[in-house]
């Protein structure tokens, strides 16, 4: 004991100052955040667990987020707070608040910071100042005249996709998403990069994008992985790095093919020069942007952009399998435009697809491809009787906004006529935001809508969806990642239209 006591005493003398310094640092940390705690205490929400916040309520990760948000807004309508570790998140479905947030605050916040090294410099996730420059660089590649010039290309790939359904016509249900995504990917090869898709085996890269999205979301829901030191030690980082390099090789192969083609064709026309990847390559050659940024931005545009279009198209076919009366009305509209002709759609035809347009919009209302958008608040802002303090992260849960009964009567009902002009006028701005809103909205949404109308109209002129693996939209559980998808896939059965030929 005579030996142990001095050792204990000396250790206490050593650790006491460290403990005091720790307490002082902890006090200073929380003192600097006092207004965050004060104002957040006025906002309703579930009680947080120390250190982890409310992450314990989403134990199933990506599979449980949709249910969690739905239950959260049942208990706390319009506005609610949650904590993810030390970060305060406020979610709102109030259109007035959404418009203010999306217009006034353009930095996307912590979730996107976790994408550093992957999508962090892309338009989807870049810090504000970098985003402004990137948007300026990319804007010319999505002007409406250039997008309209892609009609024939979209029609070509829509016809190829449709022809491939002969093998499953009248047989058991098939998950339509992989073949639709191949269609949008192939069309993207030609429209965004002017590359023959047969030269690029894109299918081997698709699973990589899925996994990257899954890992980055898992990082968000694991507070320790927010710290770079723990993330660097995680096997998930090694996995996502490998997948990232693999998918970059796909984009690099496109660039190599385009460079080879350009050396053989000195008379490259102006339209080709404005295509997305060609334009980015020219900026790279002129040293206006770094090459690794070209690879990063191209992955978002090519893989994630085409994934969003494929998800909307697949969801629409699911809906048509649930509601045959909706499909009948589409068929009547297409008959009025095309009759029995199997000619390709023109831009004028697309403008006449008004009911189909409303069906797509109603699908994106009930099954939005983007589950949420986020913003970081860099100054105190008043939302009605609440104050969001500096440092708050705001989540806009798009699916919950699209189901508010005060703006969408009988919100679970699928009704395309909600998007008749007179009905649209009745609703406030930001009650419908499938592509976000304001300056940081989706730059390619017009490109996506045009491709979707051509692909869907081409398919539905040849085939009828007879069933889906869901009886109603309410039966669908969603896997929430960068793009939301039904957990049980997009399975439909089809049969040939009688006006063509029978299966």
CSV table of C-alpha atoms in Angstrom, one decimal:
chain,number,residue,atom,x,y,z
A,1,UNK,CA,0.0,0.0,0.0
A,2,UNK,CA,2.9,2.3,0.8
A,3,UNK,CA,4.0,2.0,-2.8
A,4,UNK,CA,0.6,2.1,-4.5
A,5,UNK,CA,-0.6,5.3,-2.7
A,6,UNK,CA,2.2,7.5,-4.0
A,7,UNK,CA,1.5,6.2,-7.5
A,8,UNK,CA,-2.2,6.9,-7.3
A,9,UNK,CA,-1.4,10.4,-6.0
A,10,UNK,CA,1.0,11.1,-8.7
A,11,UNK,CA,-1.4,9.9,-11.4
A,12,UNK,CA,-4.2,12.1,-10.0
A,13,UNK,CA,-1.8,15.0,-10.1
A,14,UNK,CA,-1.1,14.2,-13.7
A,15,UNK,CA,-4.7,13.7,-14.9
A,16,UNK,CA,-6.4,16.5,-12.8
A,17,UNK,CA,-5.1,19.3,-15.1
A,18,UNK,CA,-6.1,17.3,-18.2
A,19,UNK,CA,-9.6,16.7,-16.7
A,20,UNK,CA,-9.9,20.4,-15.9
A,21,UNK,CA,-8.9,21.4,-19.4
A,22,UNK,CA,-11.4,18.9,-20.8
A,23,UNK,CA,-14.2,20.5,-18.7
A,24,UNK,CA,-13.2,24.0,-19.7
A,25,UNK,CA,-13.1,23.0,-23.4
A,26,UNK,CA,-16.5,21.3,-23.0
A,27,UNK,CA,-18.0,24.4,-21.3
A,28,UNK,CA,-16.6,26.7,-24.1
A,29,UNK,CA,-18.0,24.4,-26.8
A,30,UNK,CA,-21.5,24.4,-25.4
A,31,UNK,CA,-21.4,28.1,-24.5
A,32,UNK,CA,-20.7,29.0,-28.1
A,33,UNK,CA,-23.7,26.9,-29.0
A,34,UNK,CA,-26.0,28.3,-26.4
A,35,UNK,CA,-28.2,30.1,-28.9
A,36,UNK,CA,-28.5,26.9,-30.9
A,37,UNK,CA,-29.8,25.2,-27.9
A,38,UNK,CA,-32.0,28.0,-26.8
A,39,UNK,CA,-33.8,28.5,-30.1
A,40,UNK,CA,-34.0,24.8,-30.9
A,41,UNK,CA,-35.7,24.2,-27.6
A,42,UNK,CA,-38.7,26.2,-28.9
A,43,UNK,CA,-39.1,23.9,-32.0
A,44,UNK,CA,-41.1,20.7,-31.5
A,45,UNK,CA,-39.4,17.3,-32.0
A,46,UNK,CA,-38.6,13.9,-30.3
A,47,UNK,CA,-36.2,14.0,-27.3
A,48,UNK,CA,-32.6,13.3,-28.4
A,49,UNK,CA,-30.3,10.7,-26.8
A,50,UNK,CA,-27.0,12.2,-25.6
A,51,UNK,CA,-24.2,12.0,-28.2
A,52,UNK,CA,-26.2,10.2,-30.9
A,53,UNK,CA,-29.3,12.5,-31.0
A,54,UNK,CA,-32.3,10.9,-32.7
A,55,UNK,CA,-30.4,8.4,-34.9
A,56,UNK,CA,-31.6,5.6,-32.6
A,57,UNK,CA,-35.1,6.1,-34.2
A,58,UNK,CA,-33.8,5.1,-37.6
A,59,UNK,CA,-32.1,1.7,-36.7
A,60,UNK,CA,-32.9,0.3,-40.1
A,61,UNK,CA,-30.9,2.9,-41.9
A,62,UNK,CA,-31.9,3.6,-45.5
A,63,UNK,CA,-34.8,1.1,-45.3
A,64,UNK,CA,-36.5,3.0,-42.3
A,65,UNK,CA,-36.0,6.6,-43.3
A,66,UNK,CA,-39.2,6.9,-45.2
A,67,UNK,CA,-41.3,5.4,-42.4
A,68,UNK,CA,-39.5,7.6,-39.9
A,69,UNK,CA,-40.2,10.8,-41.8
A,70,UNK,CA,-43.9,9.7,-42.3
A,71,UNK,CA,-44.4,9.1,-38.6
A,72,UNK,CA,-42.4,12.2,-37.6
A,73,UNK,CA,-44.7,14.5,-39.6
A,74,UNK,CA,-47.8,12.7,-38.3
A,75,UNK,CA,-46.7,13.6,-34.8
A,76,UNK,CA,-45.2,17.0,-35.6
A,77,UNK,CA,-47.0,18.6,-38.6
A,78,UNK,CA,-45.3,21.3,-40.7
A,79,UNK,CA,-42.1,21.7,-38.7
A,80,UNK,CA,-40.0,19.4,-36.5
A,81,UNK,CA,-36.4,19.2,-35.2
A,82,UNK,CA,-34.1,16.2,-34.9
A,83,UNK,CA,-30.5,15.8,-33.8
A,84,UNK,CA,-27.9,13.8,-35.7
A,85,UNK,CA,-25.0,13.6,-33.2
A,86,UNK,CA,-24.1,17.3,-32.5
A,87,UNK,CA,-26.0,18.6,-35.6
A,88,UNK,CA,-29.4,20.2,-35.4
A,89,UNK,CA,-31.7,19.4,-38.3
A,90,UNK,CA,-35.0,21.1,-38.8
A,91,UNK,CA,-37.5,19.7,-41.3
A,92,UNK,CA,-40.5,21.6,-42.7
A,93,UNK,CA,-43.3,21.0,-45.2
A,94,UNK,CA,-44.6,24.6,-45.1
A,95,UNK,CA,-44.3,26.0,-48.7
A,96,UNK,CA,-43.7,29.6,-47.4
A,97,UNK,CA,-40.8,28.4,-45.3
A,98,UNK,CA,-39.5,26.2,-48.1
A,99,UNK,CA,-39.4,29.0,-50.6
A,100,UNK,CA,-37.5,31.3,-48.1
A,101,UNK,CA,-35.0,28.6,-47.3
A,102,UNK,CA,-34.3,27.4,-50.9
A,103,UNK,CA,-34.2,31.0,-52.2
A,104,UNK,CA,-32.1,32.6,-49.5
A,105,UNK,CA,-29.7,29.8,-48.4
A,106,UNK,CA,-27.8,28.0,-51.2
A,107,UNK,CA,-25.1,26.0,-49.2
A,108,UNK,CA,-26.2,22.4,-48.9
A,109,UNK,CA,-24.7,21.5,-45.6
A,110,UNK,CA,-23.3,18.7,-43.6
A,111,UNK,CA,-24.6,15.6,-45.5
A,112,UNK,CA,-23.0,16.9,-48.7
A,113,UNK,CA,-19.7,17.7,-46.8
A,114,UNK,CA,-19.5,13.9,-46.2
A,115,UNK,CA,-19.2,13.4,-49.9
A,116,UNK,CA,-15.8,15.0,-50.0
A,117,UNK,CA,-13.6,13.2,-52.4
A,118,UNK,CA,-16.5,11.9,-54.4
A,119,UNK,CA,-19.4,14.2,-55.4
A,120,UNK,CA,-18.3,17.2,-53.3
A,121,UNK,CA,-17.4,19.5,-56.2
A,122,UNK,CA,-20.3,18.6,-58.4
A,123,UNK,CA,-23.3,20.8,-58.9
A,124,UNK,CA,-25.3,18.5,-56.7
A,125,UNK,CA,-23.1,19.0,-53.6
A,126,UNK,CA,-20.5,21.8,-54.2
A,127,UNK,CA,-19.9,24.6,-51.6
A,128,UNK,CA,-21.6,27.8,-52.6
A,129,UNK,CA,-18.8,29.7,-54.3
A,130,UNK,CA,-17.6,26.6,-56.3
A,131,UNK,CA,-21.2,25.8,-57.3
A,132,UNK,CA,-21.7,29.3,-58.8
A,133,UNK,CA,-18.7,28.9,-61.0
A,134,UNK,CA,-19.7,25.3,-62.0
A,135,UNK,CA,-23.2,26.3,-62.8
A,136,UNK,CA,-21.9,29.1,-65.0
A,137,UNK,CA,-19.7,26.6,-66.8
A,138,UNK,CA,-22.4,23.9,-67.3
A,139,UNK,CA,-25.4,26.1,-68.2
A,140,UNK,CA,-24.7,26.2,-71.9
A,141,UNK,CA,-24.9,22.4,-72.2
A,142,UNK,CA,-28.6,22.4,-71.1
A,143,UNK,CA,-30.1,25.2,-73.1
A,144,UNK,CA,-33.5,24.4,-74.5
A,145,UNK,CA,-32.6,24.4,-78.2
A,146,UNK,CA,-29.8,21.9,-77.6
A,147,UNK,CA,-32.1,19.7,-75.5
A,148,UNK,CA,-34.8,19.8,-78.3
A,149,UNK,CA,-32.2,18.6,-80.8
A,150,UNK,CA,-32.0,15.3,-78.9
A,151,UNK,CA,-35.5,14.2,-79.8
A,152,UNK,CA,-34.4,11.8,-82.5
A,153,UNK,CA,-31.8,10.2,-80.3
A,154,UNK,CA,-34.3,9.7,-77.5
A,155,UNK,CA,-36.7,8.2,-80.0
A,156,UNK,CA,-34.1,5.7,-81.3
A,157,UNK,CA,-33.3,4.4,-77.9
A,158,UNK,CA,-36.9,4.3,-76.8
A,159,UNK,CA,-37.6,2.1,-79.8
A,160,UNK,CA,-34.7,-0.3,-78.9
A,161,UNK,CA,-35.9,-0.5,-75.3
A,162,UNK,CA,-39.5,-1.3,-76.5
A,163,UNK,CA,-38.4,-4.0,-78.9
A,164,UNK,CA,-36.6,-5.8,-76.1
A,165,UNK,CA,-39.9,-6.4,-74.3
A,166,UNK,CA,-41.0,-8.9,-76.9
A,167,UNK,CA,-39.3,-11.7,-74.9
A,168,UNK,CA,-41.2,-11.0,-71.7
A,169,UNK,CA,-44.6,-10.0,-73.3
A,170,UNK,CA,-47.4,-11.9,-71.6
A,171,UNK,CA,-45.1,-13.8,-69.3
A,172,UNK,CA,-44.4,-13.5,-65.5
A,173,UNK,CA,-43.6,-10.1,-63.9
A,174,UNK,CA,-40.3,-8.6,-64.7
A,175,UNK,CA,-38.4,-5.8,-62.9
A,176,UNK,CA,-38.5,-3.1,-65.5
A,177,UNK,CA,-35.9,-0.8,-63.9
A,178,UNK,CA,-32.6,-2.4,-65.2
A,179,UNK,CA,-33.8,-2.2,-68.9
A,180,UNK,CA,-35.1,1.3,-68.5
A,181,UNK,CA,-31.9,2.5,-66.9
A,182,UNK,CA,-30.0,0.9,-69.8
A,183,UNK,CA,-32.2,2.9,-72.2
A,184,UNK,CA,-31.5,6.2,-70.4
A,185,UNK,CA,-27.8,5.4,-70.0
A,186,UNK,CA,-27.5,4.6,-73.7
A,187,UNK,CA,-29.3,7.7,-74.7
A,188,UNK,CA,-27.1,9.7,-72.3
A,189,UNK,CA,-24.0,8.3,-74.0
A,190,UNK,CA,-25.1,9.9,-77.3
A,191,UNK,CA,-26.7,13.1,-76.0
A,192,UNK,CA,-24.3,14.0,-73.2
A,193,UNK,CA,-21.1,12.6,-74.7
A,194,UNK,CA,-21.6,11.8,-78.4
A,195,UNK,CA,-20.4,8.3,-77.8
A,196,UNK,CA,-21.8,5.1,-79.3
A,197,UNK,CA,-23.2,3.2,-76.2
A,198,UNK,CA,-22.2,-0.2,-77.8
A,199,UNK,CA,-18.6,0.8,-77.1
A,200,UNK,CA,-19.2,1.3,-73.4
A,201,UNK,CA,-20.2,-1.6,-71.1
A,202,UNK,CA,-22.1,0.6,-68.7
A,203,UNK,CA,-23.9,-2.2,-66.9
A,204,UNK,CA,-20.8,-3.2,-64.9
A,205,UNK,CA,-20.7,0.3,-63.4
A,206,UNK,CA,-24.4,0.6,-62.4
A,207,UNK,CA,-24.0,-1.6,-59.3
A,208,UNK,CA,-21.1,0.6,-58.3
A,209,UNK,CA,-23.2,3.7,-58.2
A,210,UNK,CA,-25.9,2.0,-56.1
A,211,UNK,CA,-23.3,0.9,-53.6
A,212,UNK,CA,-21.6,4.3,-53.4
A,213,UNK,CA,-25.0,5.9,-52.7
A,214,UNK,CA,-25.7,3.4,-50.0
A,215,UNK,CA,-22.3,3.8,-48.3
A,216,UNK,CA,-22.5,7.6,-48.2
A,217,UNK,CA,-25.9,7.5,-46.6
A,218,UNK,CA,-24.7,4.9,-44.1
A,219,UNK,CA,-21.9,7.4,-43.2
A,220,UNK,CA,-24.5,10.1,-42.6
A,221,UNK,CA,-26.3,7.9,-40.1
A,222,UNK,CA,-23.2,6.9,-38.2
A,223,UNK,CA,-22.0,9.9,-36.1
A,224,UNK,CA,-18.5,8.6,-35.6
A,225,UNK,CA,-18.0,8.3,-39.4
A,226,UNK,CA,-18.6,12.0,-39.7
A,227,UNK,CA,-15.1,12.4,-38.4
A,228,UNK,CA,-12.5,11.9,-41.1
A,229,UNK,CA,-10.1,10.0,-38.7
A,230,UNK,CA,-12.7,7.3,-38.1
A,231,UNK,CA,-13.9,7.4,-41.8
A,232,UNK,CA,-10.3,6.8,-43.0
A,233,UNK,CA,-10.1,3.7,-40.8
A,234,UNK,CA,-13.4,2.3,-42.0
A,235,UNK,CA,-13.5,-0.5,-44.6
A,236,UNK,CA,-16.4,1.4,-46.2
A,237,UNK,CA,-14.0,4.1,-47.3
A,238,UNK,CA,-11.7,1.6,-49.0
A,239,UNK,CA,-14.7,0.0,-50.7
A,240,UNK,CA,-16.2,3.3,-52.0
A,241,UNK,CA,-12.7,4.4,-53.2
A,242,UNK,CA,-12.4,1.3,-55.3
A,243,UNK,CA,-15.9,1.7,-56.7
A,244,UNK,CA,-15.3,5.4,-57.4
A,245,UNK,CA,-12.1,4.7,-59.4
A,246,UNK,CA,-14.0,2.0,-61.3
A,247,UNK,CA,-16.7,4.4,-62.4
A,248,UNK,CA,-14.2,7.1,-63.2
A,249,UNK,CA,-12.7,4.7,-65.6
A,250,UNK,CA,-16.0,4.5,-67.5
A,251,UNK,CA,-16.1,8.3,-67.9
A,252,UNK,CA,-12.4,8.3,-68.9
A,253,UNK,CA,-13.1,5.7,-71.6
A,254,UNK,CA,-15.8,8.0,-73.0
A,255,UNK,CA,-13.4,10.9,-73.0
A,256,UNK,CA,-10.8,8.8,-74.8
A,257,UNK,CA,-13.3,7.7,-77.4
A,258,UNK,CA,-14.4,11.3,-77.9
A,259,UNK,CA,-10.8,12.5,-78.3
A,260,UNK,CA,-10.1,9.8,-80.8
A,261,UNK,CA,-13.3,10.8,-82.7
A,262,UNK,CA,-12.5,14.5,-82.7
A,263,UNK,CA,-9.0,14.0,-84.2
A,264,UNK,CA,-10.7,12.2,-87.1
A,265,UNK,CA,-13.4,14.8,-87.6
A,266,UNK,CA,-12.1,18.3,-87.8
A,267,UNK,CA,-15.5,19.5,-88.9
A,268,UNK,CA,-17.2,18.9,-85.6
A,269,UNK,CA,-20.4,20.9,-85.6
A,270,UNK,CA,-21.4,23.5,-83.0
A,271,UNK,CA,-24.2,21.4,-81.6
A,272,UNK,CA,-21.7,18.6,-80.8
A,273,UNK,CA,-19.3,21.0,-79.2
A,274,UNK,CA,-22.0,22.1,-76.8
A,275,UNK,CA,-22.8,18.6,-75.6
A,276,UNK,CA,-22.0,18.2,-71.9
A,277,UNK,CA,-18.9,16.1,-71.9
A,278,UNK,CA,-17.4,17.8,-75.0
A,279,UNK,CA,-17.9,21.2,-73.4
A,280,UNK,CA,-16.3,20.0,-70.2
A,281,UNK,CA,-13.3,18.5,-72.0
A,282,UNK,CA,-12.7,21.8,-73.8
A,283,UNK,CA,-12.7,23.6,-70.4
A,284,UNK,CA,-10.3,21.0,-69.2
A,285,UNK,CA,-8.0,21.5,-72.2
A,286,UNK,CA,-8.0,25.3,-71.6
A,287,UNK,CA,-7.1,24.7,-68.0
A,288,UNK,CA,-10.3,26.4,-66.8
A,289,UNK,CA,-11.3,23.3,-64.7
A,290,UNK,CA,-9.2,20.3,-63.4
A,291,UNK,CA,-9.5,17.0,-65.1
A,292,UNK,CA,-10.6,15.1,-61.9
A,293,UNK,CA,-13.6,17.6,-61.6
A,294,UNK,CA,-14.6,16.6,-65.2
A,295,UNK,CA,-14.7,12.9,-64.0
A,296,UNK,CA,-16.6,13.8,-60.9
A,297,UNK,CA,-19.3,16.0,-62.5
A,298,UNK,CA,-19.7,13.6,-65.3
A,299,UNK,CA,-20.5,10.7,-62.9
A,300,UNK,CA,-23.3,12.8,-61.4
A,301,UNK,CA,-24.7,13.8,-64.8
A,302,UNK,CA,-24.4,10.5,-66.5
A,303,UNK,CA,-25.0,7.9,-63.8
A,304,UNK,CA,-27.2,9.7,-61.2
A,305,UNK,CA,-29.1,11.8,-63.8
A,306,UNK,CA,-30.1,8.8,-65.9
A,307,UNK,CA,-30.9,6.9,-62.7
A,308,UNK,CA,-33.4,9.6,-61.7
A,309,UNK,CA,-35.1,9.4,-65.1
A,310,UNK,CA,-35.2,5.6,-65.0
A,311,UNK,CA,-36.7,5.7,-61.5
A,312,UNK,CA,-39.5,8.1,-62.6
A,313,UNK,CA,-40.3,6.0,-65.7
A,314,UNK,CA,-40.3,2.8,-63.8
A,315,UNK,CA,-42.6,4.3,-61.1
A,316,UNK,CA,-45.0,5.5,-63.8
A,317,UNK,CA,-45.3,2.0,-65.3
A,318,UNK,CA,-46.0,0.7,-61.8
A,319,UNK,CA,-48.7,3.2,-61.4
A,320,UNK,CA,-50.3,2.3,-64.8
A,321,UNK,CA,-50.3,-1.3,-63.6
A,322,UNK,CA,-52.3,-0.3,-60.5
A,323,UNK,CA,-54.7,2.1,-62.3
A,324,UNK,CA,-55.8,0.8,-65.8
A,325,UNK,CA,-58.2,3.8,-66.2
A,326,UNK,CA,-55.2,6.2,-66.2
A,327,UNK,CA,-53.5,4.0,-68.9
A,328,UNK,CA,-56.7,4.1,-71.0
A,329,UNK,CA,-56.7,7.9,-71.0
A,330,UNK,CA,-53.0,7.9,-72.1
A,331,UNK,CA,-53.8,5.5,-74.9
A,332,UNK,CA,-56.6,7.7,-76.1
A,333,UNK,CA,-54.3,10.7,-76.2
A,334,UNK,CA,-51.5,8.8,-78.0
A,335,UNK,CA,-54.1,7.4,-80.5
A,336,UNK,CA,-55.2,11.0,-81.2
A,337,UNK,CA,-51.6,12.0,-81.9
A,338,UNK,CA,-50.2,8.9,-83.8
A,339,UNK,CA,-53.2,6.8,-84.8
A,340,UNK,CA,-51.9,3.4,-85.9
A,341,UNK,CA,-48.6,4.8,-87.2
A,342,UNK,CA,-45.4,3.5,-85.7
A,343,UNK,CA,-43.4,6.7,-86.6
A,344,UNK,CA,-41.0,8.2,-84.2
A,345,UNK,CA,-42.3,11.0,-81.9
A,346,UNK,CA,-41.5,14.6,-82.9
A,347,UNK,CA,-41.1,17.6,-80.7
A,348,UNK,CA,-44.5,18.8,-81.8
A,349,UNK,CA,-46.0,15.4,-80.8
A,350,UNK,CA,-44.4,15.8,-77.3
A,351,UNK,CA,-46.0,19.2,-76.9
A,352,UNK,CA,-49.4,17.5,-77.5
A,353,UNK,CA,-48.8,14.9,-74.7
A,354,UNK,CA,-50.6,17.0,-72.1
A,355,UNK,CA,-52.3,14.1,-70.2
A,356,UNK,CA,-49.1,12.1,-70.2
A,357,UNK,CA,-47.3,15.1,-68.9
A,358,UNK,CA,-49.8,15.3,-66.0
A,359,UNK,CA,-49.4,11.6,-65.3
A,360,UNK,CA,-45.6,12.0,-65.0
A,361,UNK,CA,-46.1,15.0,-62.7
A,362,UNK,CA,-48.5,13.1,-60.5
A,363,UNK,CA,-46.2,10.2,-60.3
A,364,UNK,CA,-43.4,12.5,-59.2
A,365,UNK,CA,-45.7,13.9,-56.6
A,366,UNK,CA,-46.5,10.6,-54.9
A,367,UNK,CA,-43.2,8.9,-55.7
A,368,UNK,CA,-40.6,11.6,-56.0
A,369,UNK,CA,-37.2,10.4,-57.1
A,370,UNK,CA,-35.3,12.8,-54.9
A,371,UNK,CA,-36.3,12.0,-51.3
A,372,UNK,CA,-35.1,15.3,-49.8
A,373,UNK,CA,-33.0,18.5,-50.3
A,374,UNK,CA,-30.9,20.1,-47.7
A,375,UNK,CA,-29.6,23.5,-46.8
A,376,UNK,CA,-27.2,25.0,-44.2
A,377,UNK,CA,-28.3,28.1,-42.4
A,378,UNK,CA,-25.5,30.7,-41.9
A,379,UNK,CA,-27.5,33.3,-40.1
A,380,UNK,CA,-30.6,33.4,-37.8
A,381,UNK,CA,-33.8,33.2,-39.8
A,382,UNK,CA,-37.4,33.5,-38.7
A,383,UNK,CA,-39.9,30.9,-39.8
A,384,UNK,CA,-43.2,32.1,-38.3
A,385,UNK,CA,-43.0,31.9,-34.5
A,386,UNK,CA,-39.7,29.9,-34.7
A,387,UNK,CA,-36.1,31.0,-35.1
A,388,UNK,CA,-33.7,28.8,-36.9
A,389,UNK,CA,-30.3,29.6,-35.4
A,390,UNK,CA,-27.0,29.9,-37.3
A,391,UNK,CA,-25.6,26.4,-37.8
A,392,UNK,CA,-29.0,24.7,-38.4
A,393,UNK,CA,-29.3,22.1,-41.2
A,394,UNK,CA,-32.6,22.2,-42.9
A,395,UNK,CA,-34.1,19.1,-44.5
A,396,UNK,CA,-37.0,19.5,-47.0
A,397,UNK,CA,-38.7,16.1,-47.1
A,398,UNK,CA,-40.2,16.3,-50.6
A,399,UNK,CA,-42.5,13.3,-50.3
A,400,UNK,CA,-44.1,14.8,-47.2
A,401,UNK,CA,-44.5,18.2,-48.8
A,402,UNK,CA,-46.3,16.5,-51.8
A,403,UNK,CA,-48.8,14.8,-49.4
A,404,UNK,CA,-50.1,17.7,-47.4
A,405,UNK,CA,-53.9,17.4,-47.4
A,406,UNK,CA,-54.5,21.1,-47.3
A,407,UNK,CA,-52.8,21.4,-50.7
A,408,UNK,CA,-53.5,18.0,-52.1
A,409,UNK,CA,-57.0,16.8,-51.0
A,410,UNK,CA,-57.1,13.0,-50.6
A,411,UNK,CA,-53.3,13.1,-51.0
A,412,UNK,CA,-52.9,9.3,-51.5
A,413,UNK,CA,-55.2,9.3,-54.5
A,414,UNK,CA,-53.5,9.2,-57.9
A,415,UNK,CA,-55.2,12.1,-59.9
A,416,UNK,CA,-53.3,13.6,-62.8
A,417,UNK,CA,-55.9,16.4,-63.1
A,418,UNK,CA,-54.3,18.0,-60.1
A,419,UNK,CA,-52.0,19.5,-62.7
A,420,UNK,CA,-54.5,21.1,-64.9
A,421,UNK,CA,-53.6,24.8,-65.1
A,422,UNK,CA,-56.5,26.0,-63.0
A,423,UNK,CA,-55.6,23.6,-60.2
A,424,UNK,CA,-51.9,24.5,-60.3
A,425,UNK,CA,-52.9,28.2,-59.8
A,426,UNK,CA,-54.7,27.3,-56.5
A,427,UNK,CA,-51.6,25.9,-54.8
A,428,UNK,CA,-48.7,28.0,-53.3
A,429,UNK,CA,-45.2,28.0,-54.8
A,430,UNK,CA,-43.1,25.2,-53.3
A,431,UNK,CA,-46.0,22.9,-52.6
A,432,UNK,CA,-44.6,20.8,-55.5
A,433,UNK,CA,-40.8,20.5,-55.8
A,434,UNK,CA,-39.7,17.3,-57.5
A,435,UNK,CA,-36.6,19.0,-58.9
A,436,UNK,CA,-36.1,21.3,-55.9
A,437,UNK,CA,-36.6,25.1,-56.3
A,438,UNK,CA,-34.7,28.3,-56.8
A,439,UNK,CA,-31.2,28.8,-58.1
A,440,UNK,CA,-30.0,25.4,-57.1
A,441,UNK,CA,-32.8,23.4,-58.8
A,442,UNK,CA,-31.9,20.5,-61.1
A,443,UNK,CA,-30.1,21.9,-64.1
A,444,UNK,CA,-31.2,19.0,-66.3
A,445,UNK,CA,-34.9,18.7,-65.5
A,446,UNK,CA,-36.0,19.7,-69.0
A,447,UNK,CA,-33.7,17.2,-70.5
A,448,UNK,CA,-35.1,14.5,-68.2
A,449,UNK,CA,-38.8,15.4,-68.9
A,450,UNK,CA,-38.3,15.3,-72.7
A,451,UNK,CA,-36.5,11.9,-72.6
A,452,UNK,CA,-39.2,10.5,-70.3
A,453,UNK,CA,-42.1,11.5,-72.5
A,454,UNK,CA,-40.5,10.1,-75.6
A,455,UNK,CA,-39.5,6.8,-73.9
A,456,UNK,CA,-42.9,6.3,-72.2
A,457,UNK,CA,-45.0,7.3,-75.2
A,458,UNK,CA,-43.0,4.9,-77.4
A,459,UNK,CA,-43.4,2.0,-75.0
A,460,UNK,CA,-47.1,2.5,-74.4
A,461,UNK,CA,-47.9,2.7,-78.1
A,462,UNK,CA,-46.8,-1.0,-78.3
A,463,UNK,CA,-47.5,-2.4,-74.9
A,464,UNK,CA,-50.1,-2.3,-72.1
A,465,UNK,CA,-49.1,-2.7,-68.5
A,466,UNK,CA,-51.5,-5.3,-67.0
A,467,UNK,CA,-50.3,-5.4,-63.4
A,468,UNK,CA,-47.6,-4.4,-61.0
A,469,UNK,CA,-46.3,-6.0,-57.8
A,470,UNK,CA,-48.2,-3.4,-55.7
A,471,UNK,CA,-51.9,-2.9,-55.3
A,472,UNK,CA,-51.6,0.7,-54.4
A,473,UNK,CA,-48.9,3.3,-53.8
A,474,UNK,CA,-49.5,3.1,-50.1
A,475,UNK,CA,-48.2,-0.5,-50.2
A,476,UNK,CA,-44.8,0.7,-51.3
A,477,UNK,CA,-41.9,0.9,-48.9
A,478,UNK,CA,-38.9,2.9,-50.0
A,479,UNK,CA,-35.2,2.6,-49.9
A,480,UNK,CA,-34.0,6.1,-49.4
A,481,UNK,CA,-30.5,6.9,-50.8
A,482,UNK,CA,-29.5,9.6,-53.2
A,483,UNK,CA,-32.4,8.4,-55.4
A,484,UNK,CA,-35.5,6.8,-53.7
A,485,UNK,CA,-36.5,3.4,-54.9
A,486,UNK,CA,-39.2,0.9,-53.9
A,487,UNK,CA,-37.7,-1.7,-51.6
A,488,UNK,CA,-39.3,-4.6,-53.6
A,489,UNK,CA,-38.4,-3.3,-57.0
A,490,UNK,CA,-40.4,-2.3,-60.1
A,491,UNK,CA,-42.1,-5.5,-61.3
A,492,UNK,CA,-44.8,-5.3,-64.0
A,493,UNK,CA,-46.4,-7.6,-66.5
A,494,UNK,CA,-47.2,-6.4,-70.0
A,495,UNK,CA,-49.1,-7.5,-73.1
A,496,UNK,CA,-48.9,-6.3,-76.7
A,497,UNK,CA,-51.4,-3.7,-77.8
A,498,UNK,CA,-54.2,-5.2,-80.0
A,499,UNK,CA,-53.8,-2.6,-82.7
A,500,UNK,CA,-50.2,-3.9,-83.3
A,501,UNK,CA,-50.1,-7.7,-83.0
A,502,UNK,CA,-51.0,-10.2,-80.3
A,503,UNK,CA,-48.4,-12.0,-78.1
